[in-house]
Amino acid sequence: MKIKNLNIGKKIYLVTSLLIVIFTVSLLMLYGQYRDNLYESRQRELTVAIENAWGVVDYYTELEKSGEISRDDAQQQAMAAVKNLRYGDGGYFWINDTEPKMIMHPIKPALDGKNLSTIKDPKGKFLFV
């Protein structure tokens, strides 16, 4: 069966179907690229935010090492600075130690000083252990 032998209705149907397939494949490819770009952009944003937070902590560490301020003052000032850091839509940083105990939480200060070893996510996974 050759395309020449098809009637006009079948030819129109064939061309229309081919265009729909090409359009659909193009949209799927564009969506994949868009999703990948969005993910990479979010990852870069988060990396920059984390580097900024570490920069703040490093700054106060250097002040303490140089003797300009005491360790306690450096820790308190670093906590105050980190408490005010934000990124994206509602992102924030907190500080916990390795016990795990919450040192500073900017959104839920009631957690400060609390042991976090028993806190689980809705699926039962321990979040801080």
mmCIF file with all atom_site columns, C-alpha atoms in Angstrom:
data_model
loop_
_atom_site.group_PDB
_atom_site.id
_atom_site.type_symbol
_atom_site.label_atom_id
_atom_site.label_alt_id
_atom_site.label_comp_id
_atom_site.label_asym_id
_atom_site.label_entity_id
_atom_site.label_seq_id
_atom_site.pdbx_PDB_ins_code
_atom_site.Cartn_x
_atom_site.Cartn_y
_atom_site.Cartn_z
_atom_site.occupancy
_atom_site.B_iso_or_equiv
_atom_site.pdbx_formal_charge
_atom_site.auth_seq_id
_atom_site.auth_comp_id
_atom_site.auth_asym_id
_atom_site.auth_atom_id
_atom_site.pdbx_PDB_model_num
ATOM 1   C CA . MET A 1 1   ? 0.000  0.000  0.000  1.00 0.00 ? 1   MET A CA 1
ATOM 2   C CA . LYS A 1 2   ? 1.450  3.296  -1.137 1.00 0.00 ? 2   LYS A CA 1
ATOM 3   C CA . ILE A 1 3   ? 0.598  6.739  0.125  1.00 0.00 ? 3   ILE A CA 1
ATOM 4   C CA . LYS A 1 4   ? -0.273 7.721  -3.447 1.00 0.00 ? 4   LYS A CA 1
ATOM 5   C CA . ASN A 1 5   ? -3.063 5.202  -3.430 1.00 0.00 ? 5   ASN A CA 1
ATOM 6   C CA . LEU A 1 6   ? -4.723 6.558  -0.244 1.00 0.00 ? 6   LEU A CA 1
ATOM 7   C CA . ASN A 1 7   ? -7.784 8.738  -0.565 1.00 0.00 ? 7   ASN A CA 1
ATOM 8   C CA . ILE A 1 8   ? -7.612 12.361 0.610  1.00 0.00 ? 8   ILE A CA 1
ATOM 9   C CA . GLY A 1 9   ? -9.324 11.662 3.955  1.00 0.00 ? 9   GLY A CA 1
ATOM 10  C CA . LYS A 1 10  ? -6.770 9.029  4.889  1.00 0.00 ? 10  LYS A CA 1
ATOM 11  C CA . LYS A 1 11  ? -3.892 11.296 3.815  1.00 0.00 ? 11  LYS A CA 1
ATOM 12  C CA . ILE A 1 12  ? -5.214 14.117 6.022  1.00 0.00 ? 12  ILE A CA 1
ATOM 13  C CA . TYR A 1 13  ? -5.639 11.677 8.908  1.00 0.00 ? 13  TYR A CA 1
ATOM 14  C CA . LEU A 1 14  ? -2.067 10.391 8.434  1.00 0.00 ? 14  LEU A CA 1
ATOM 15  C CA . VAL A 1 15  ? -0.534 13.892 8.305  1.00 0.00 ? 15  VAL A CA 1
ATOM 16  C CA . THR A 1 16  ? -2.574 15.025 11.316 1.00 0.00 ? 16  THR A CA 1
ATOM 17  C CA . SER A 1 17  ? -1.557 11.956 13.317 1.00 0.00 ? 17  SER A CA 1
ATOM 18  C CA . LEU A 1 18  ? 2.096  12.485 12.418 1.00 0.00 ? 18  LEU A CA 1
ATOM 19  C CA . LEU A 1 19  ? 1.915  16.139 13.503 1.00 0.00 ? 19  LEU A CA 1
ATOM 20  C CA . ILE A 1 20  ? 0.291  15.171 16.801 1.00 0.00 ? 20  ILE A CA 1
ATOM 21  C CA . VAL A 1 21  ? 3.016  12.600 17.485 1.00 0.00 ? 21  VAL A CA 1
ATOM 22  C CA . ILE A 1 22  ? 5.788  15.110 16.647 1.00 0.00 ? 22  ILE A CA 1
ATOM 23  C CA . PHE A 1 23  ? 4.134  17.774 18.805 1.00 0.00 ? 23  PHE A CA 1
ATOM 24  C CA . THR A 1 24  ? 3.704  15.382 21.742 1.00 0.00 ? 24  THR A CA 1
ATOM 25  C CA . VAL A 1 25  ? 7.310  14.169 21.565 1.00 0.00 ? 25  VAL A CA 1
ATOM 26  C CA . SER A 1 26  ? 8.529  17.779 21.374 1.00 0.00 ? 26  SER A CA 1
ATOM 27  C CA . LEU A 1 27  ? 6.465  18.750 24.423 1.00 0.00 ? 27  LEU A CA 1
ATOM 28  C CA . LEU A 1 28  ? 7.790  15.789 26.410 1.00 0.00 ? 28  LEU A CA 1
ATOM 29  C CA . MET A 1 29  ? 11.372 16.709 25.543 1.00 0.00 ? 29  MET A CA 1
ATOM 30  C CA . LEU A 1 30  ? 10.809 20.359 26.494 1.00 0.00 ? 30  LEU A CA 1
ATOM 31  C CA . TYR A 1 31  ? 9.191  19.329 29.757 1.00 0.00 ? 31  TYR A CA 1
ATOM 32  C CA . GLY A 1 32  ? 12.156 17.099 30.598 1.00 0.00 ? 32  GLY A CA 1
ATOM 33  C CA . GLN A 1 33  ? 14.607 19.925 29.915 1.00 0.00 ? 33  GLN A CA 1
ATOM 34  C CA . TYR A 1 34  ? 12.504 22.368 31.941 1.00 0.00 ? 34  TYR A CA 1
ATOM 35  C CA . ARG A 1 35  ? 12.317 19.957 34.885 1.00 0.00 ? 35  ARG A CA 1
ATOM 36  C CA . ASP A 1 36  ? 16.073 19.340 34.780 1.00 0.00 ? 36  ASP A CA 1
ATOM 37  C CA . ASN A 1 37  ? 16.817 23.076 34.611 1.00 0.00 ? 37  ASN A CA 1
ATOM 38  C CA . LEU A 1 38  ? 14.461 23.751 37.494 1.00 0.00 ? 38  LEU A CA 1
ATOM 39  C CA . TYR A 1 39  ? 16.106 21.039 39.606 1.00 0.00 ? 39  TYR A CA 1
ATOM 40  C CA . GLU A 1 40  ? 19.615 22.310 38.814 1.00 0.00 ? 40  GLU A CA 1
ATOM 41  C CA . SER A 1 41  ? 18.592 25.880 39.601 1.00 0.00 ? 41  SER A CA 1
ATOM 42  C CA . ARG A 1 42  ? 17.149 24.849 42.961 1.00 0.00 ? 42  ARG A CA 1
ATOM 43  C CA . GLN A 1 43  ? 20.276 22.836 43.742 1.00 0.00 ? 43  GLN A CA 1
ATOM 44  C CA . ARG A 1 44  ? 22.531 25.832 42.901 1.00 0.00 ? 44  ARG A CA 1
ATOM 45  C CA . GLU A 1 45  ? 20.365 28.095 45.084 1.00 0.00 ? 45  GLU A CA 1
ATOM 46  C CA . LEU A 1 46  ? 20.631 25.684 47.984 1.00 0.00 ? 46  LEU A CA 1
ATOM 47  C CA . THR A 1 47  ? 24.399 25.293 47.535 1.00 0.00 ? 47  THR A CA 1
ATOM 48  C CA . VAL A 1 48  ? 24.867 29.075 47.636 1.00 0.00 ? 48  VAL A CA 1
ATOM 49  C CA . ALA A 1 49  ? 22.669 29.348 50.742 1.00 0.00 ? 49  ALA A CA 1
ATOM 50  C CA . ILE A 1 50  ? 24.664 26.634 52.527 1.00 0.00 ? 50  ILE A CA 1
ATOM 51  C CA . GLU A 1 51  ? 27.958 28.256 51.553 1.00 0.00 ? 51  GLU A CA 1
ATOM 52  C CA . ASN A 1 52  ? 26.665 31.565 52.945 1.00 0.00 ? 52  ASN A CA 1
ATOM 53  C CA . ALA A 1 53  ? 25.686 29.932 56.233 1.00 0.00 ? 53  ALA A CA 1
ATOM 54  C CA . TRP A 1 54  ? 29.092 28.269 56.533 1.00 0.00 ? 54  TRP A CA 1
ATOM 55  C CA . GLY A 1 55  ? 30.702 31.626 55.705 1.00 0.00 ? 55  GLY A CA 1
ATOM 56  C CA . VAL A 1 56  ? 28.906 33.208 58.655 1.00 0.00 ? 56  VAL A CA 1
ATOM 57  C CA . VAL A 1 57  ? 30.045 30.438 61.008 1.00 0.00 ? 57  VAL A CA 1
ATOM 58  C CA . ASP A 1 58  ? 33.607 30.627 59.637 1.00 0.00 ? 58  ASP A CA 1
ATOM 59  C CA . TYR A 1 59  ? 33.665 34.402 60.156 1.00 0.00 ? 59  TYR A CA 1
ATOM 60  C CA . TYR A 1 60  ? 32.869 34.075 63.850 1.00 0.00 ? 60  TYR A CA 1
ATOM 61  C CA . THR A 1 61  ? 35.276 31.152 64.178 1.00 0.00 ? 61  THR A CA 1
ATOM 62  C CA . GLU A 1 62  ? 38.064 33.345 62.810 1.00 0.00 ? 62  GLU A CA 1
ATOM 63  C CA . LEU A 1 63  ? 37.134 36.177 65.206 1.00 0.00 ? 63  LEU A CA 1
ATOM 64  C CA . GLU A 1 64  ? 37.408 33.718 68.101 1.00 0.00 ? 64  GLU A CA 1
ATOM 65  C CA . LYS A 1 65  ? 40.693 32.251 66.831 1.00 0.00 ? 65  LYS A CA 1
ATOM 66  C CA . SER A 1 66  ? 42.232 35.707 66.471 1.00 0.00 ? 66  SER A CA 1
ATOM 67  C CA . GLY A 1 67  ? 41.260 36.550 70.046 1.00 0.00 ? 67  GLY A CA 1
ATOM 68  C CA . GLU A 1 68  ? 38.971 39.429 69.091 1.00 0.00 ? 68  GLU A CA 1
ATOM 69  C CA . ILE A 1 69  ? 36.015 37.825 70.862 1.00 0.00 ? 69  ILE A CA 1
ATOM 70  C CA . SER A 1 70  ? 35.572 34.958 73.283 1.00 0.00 ? 70  SER A CA 1
ATOM 71  C CA . ARG A 1 71  ? 34.342 31.523 72.178 1.00 0.00 ? 71  ARG A CA 1
ATOM 72  C CA . ASP A 1 72  ? 31.007 32.054 73.945 1.00 0.00 ? 72  ASP A CA 1
ATOM 73  C CA . ASP A 1 73  ? 30.523 35.443 72.246 1.00 0.00 ? 73  ASP A CA 1
ATOM 74  C CA . ALA A 1 74  ? 31.491 33.968 68.870 1.00 0.00 ? 74  ALA A CA 1
ATOM 75  C CA . GLN A 1 75  ? 28.990 31.142 69.299 1.00 0.00 ? 75  GLN A CA 1
ATOM 76  C CA . GLN A 1 76  ? 26.204 33.469 70.419 1.00 0.00 ? 76  GLN A CA 1
ATOM 77  C CA . GLN A 1 77  ? 26.811 35.919 67.569 1.00 0.00 ? 77  GLN A CA 1
ATOM 78  C CA . ALA A 1 78  ? 27.053 33.120 65.002 1.00 0.00 ? 78  ALA A CA 1
ATOM 79  C CA . MET A 1 79  ? 23.769 31.631 66.269 1.00 0.00 ? 79  MET A CA 1
ATOM 80  C CA . ALA A 1 80  ? 22.067 35.031 66.061 1.00 0.00 ? 80  ALA A CA 1
ATOM 81  C CA . ALA A 1 81  ? 23.318 35.522 62.499 1.00 0.00 ? 81  ALA A CA 1
ATOM 82  C CA . VAL A 1 82  ? 22.340 32.001 61.359 1.00 0.00 ? 82  VAL A CA 1
ATOM 83  C CA . LYS A 1 83  ? 18.932 32.426 62.999 1.00 0.00 ? 83  LYS A CA 1
ATOM 84  C CA . ASN A 1 84  ? 18.183 35.264 60.569 1.00 0.00 ? 84  ASN A CA 1
ATOM 85  C CA . LEU A 1 85  ? 19.354 33.494 57.406 1.00 0.00 ? 85  LEU A CA 1
ATOM 86  C CA . ARG A 1 86  ? 16.652 32.474 54.937 1.00 0.00 ? 86  ARG A CA 1
ATOM 87  C CA . TYR A 1 87  ? 16.603 31.031 51.438 1.00 0.00 ? 87  TYR A CA 1
ATOM 88  C CA . GLY A 1 88  ? 13.959 30.250 48.839 1.00 0.00 ? 88  GLY A CA 1
ATOM 89  C CA . ASP A 1 89  ? 10.350 30.155 49.956 1.00 0.00 ? 89  ASP A CA 1
ATOM 90  C CA . GLY A 1 90  ? 10.506 29.612 53.695 1.00 0.00 ? 90  GLY A CA 1
ATOM 91  C CA . GLY A 1 91  ? 13.883 27.850 53.893 1.00 0.00 ? 91  GLY A CA 1
ATOM 92  C CA . TYR A 1 92  ? 15.906 28.357 57.062 1.00 0.00 ? 92  TYR A CA 1
ATOM 93  C CA . PHE A 1 93  ? 18.891 26.960 58.944 1.00 0.00 ? 93  PHE A CA 1
ATOM 94  C CA . TRP A 1 94  ? 19.053 25.480 62.419 1.00 0.00 ? 94  TRP A CA 1
ATOM 95  C CA . ILE A 1 95  ? 21.942 24.280 64.553 1.00 0.00 ? 95  ILE A CA 1
ATOM 96  C CA . ASN A 1 96  ? 22.055 20.933 66.315 1.00 0.00 ? 96  ASN A CA 1
ATOM 97  C CA . ASP A 1 97  ? 24.944 19.005 67.830 1.00 0.00 ? 97  ASP A CA 1
ATOM 98  C CA . THR A 1 98  ? 25.882 15.341 67.491 1.00 0.00 ? 98  THR A CA 1
ATOM 99  C CA . GLU A 1 99  ? 23.996 14.101 70.598 1.00 0.00 ? 99  GLU A CA 1
ATOM 100 C CA . PRO A 1 100 ? 21.575 15.091 68.832 1.00 0.00 ? 100 PRO A CA 1
ATOM 101 C CA . LYS A 1 101 ? 20.423 18.145 70.745 1.00 0.00 ? 101 LYS A CA 1
ATOM 102 C CA . MET A 1 102 ? 18.864 21.238 69.200 1.00 0.00 ? 102 MET A CA 1
ATOM 103 C CA . ILE A 1 103 ? 21.127 24.216 69.782 1.00 0.00 ? 103 ILE A CA 1
ATOM 104 C CA . MET A 1 104 ? 19.075 26.795 67.875 1.00 0.00 ? 104 MET A CA 1
ATOM 105 C CA . HIS A 1 105 ? 15.896 26.582 65.808 1.00 0.00 ? 105 HIS A CA 1
ATOM 106 C CA . PRO A 1 106 ? 14.714 29.890 64.310 1.00 0.00 ? 106 PRO A CA 1
ATOM 107 C CA . ILE A 1 107 ? 11.080 28.863 63.738 1.00 0.00 ? 107 ILE A CA 1
ATOM 108 C CA . LYS A 1 108 ? 10.469 26.677 66.808 1.00 0.00 ? 108 LYS A CA 1
ATOM 109 C CA . PRO A 1 109 ? 12.531 28.095 69.681 1.00 0.00 ? 109 PRO A CA 1
ATOM 110 C CA . ALA A 1 110 ? 10.760 25.664 72.036 1.00 0.00 ? 110 ALA A CA 1
ATOM 111 C CA . LEU A 1 111 ? 13.032 22.983 70.548 1.00 0.00 ? 111 LEU A CA 1
ATOM 112 C CA . ASP A 1 112 ? 16.203 24.778 71.711 1.00 0.00 ? 112 ASP A CA 1
ATOM 113 C CA . GLY A 1 113 ? 18.084 22.571 74.152 1.00 0.00 ? 113 GLY A CA 1
ATOM 114 C CA . LYS A 1 114 ? 15.829 19.551 73.492 1.00 0.00 ? 114 LYS A CA 1
ATOM 115 C CA . ASN A 1 115 ? 17.059 16.047 72.727 1.00 0.00 ? 115 ASN A CA 1
ATOM 116 C CA . LEU A 1 116 ? 16.114 15.171 69.139 1.00 0.00 ? 116 LEU A CA 1
ATOM 117 C CA . SER A 1 117 ? 16.950 11.461 69.174 1.00 0.00 ? 117 SER A CA 1
ATOM 118 C CA . THR A 1 118 ? 13.296 10.366 69.400 1.00 0.00 ? 118 THR A CA 1
ATOM 119 C CA . ILE A 1 119 ? 11.878 12.634 66.659 1.00 0.00 ? 119 ILE A CA 1
ATOM 120 C CA . LYS A 1 120 ? 10.548 10.682 63.658 1.00 0.00 ? 120 LYS A CA 1
ATOM 121 C CA . ASP A 1 121 ? 9.015  11.620 60.333 1.00 0.00 ? 121 ASP A CA 1
ATOM 122 C CA . PRO A 1 122 ? 5.466  10.420 59.483 1.00 0.00 ? 122 PRO A CA 1
ATOM 123 C CA . LYS A 1 123 ? 6.919  7.162  58.086 1.00 0.00 ? 123 LYS A CA 1
ATOM 124 C CA . GLY A 1 124 ? 8.703  6.413  61.361 1.00 0.00 ? 124 GLY A CA 1
ATOM 125 C CA . LYS A 1 125 ? 12.241 7.271  60.228 1.00 0.00 ? 125 LYS A CA 1
ATOM 126 C CA . PHE A 1 126 ? 14.388 8.993  62.854 1.00 0.00 ? 126 PHE A CA 1
ATOM 127 C CA . LEU A 1 127 ? 15.259 12.451 61.557 1.00 0.00 ? 127 LEU A CA 1
ATOM 128 C CA . PHE A 1 128 ? 18.340 13.278 63.615 1.00 0.00 ? 128 PHE A CA 1
ATOM 129 C CA . VAL A 1 129 ? 19.879 9.910  64.512 1.00 0.00 ? 129 VAL A CA 1
#
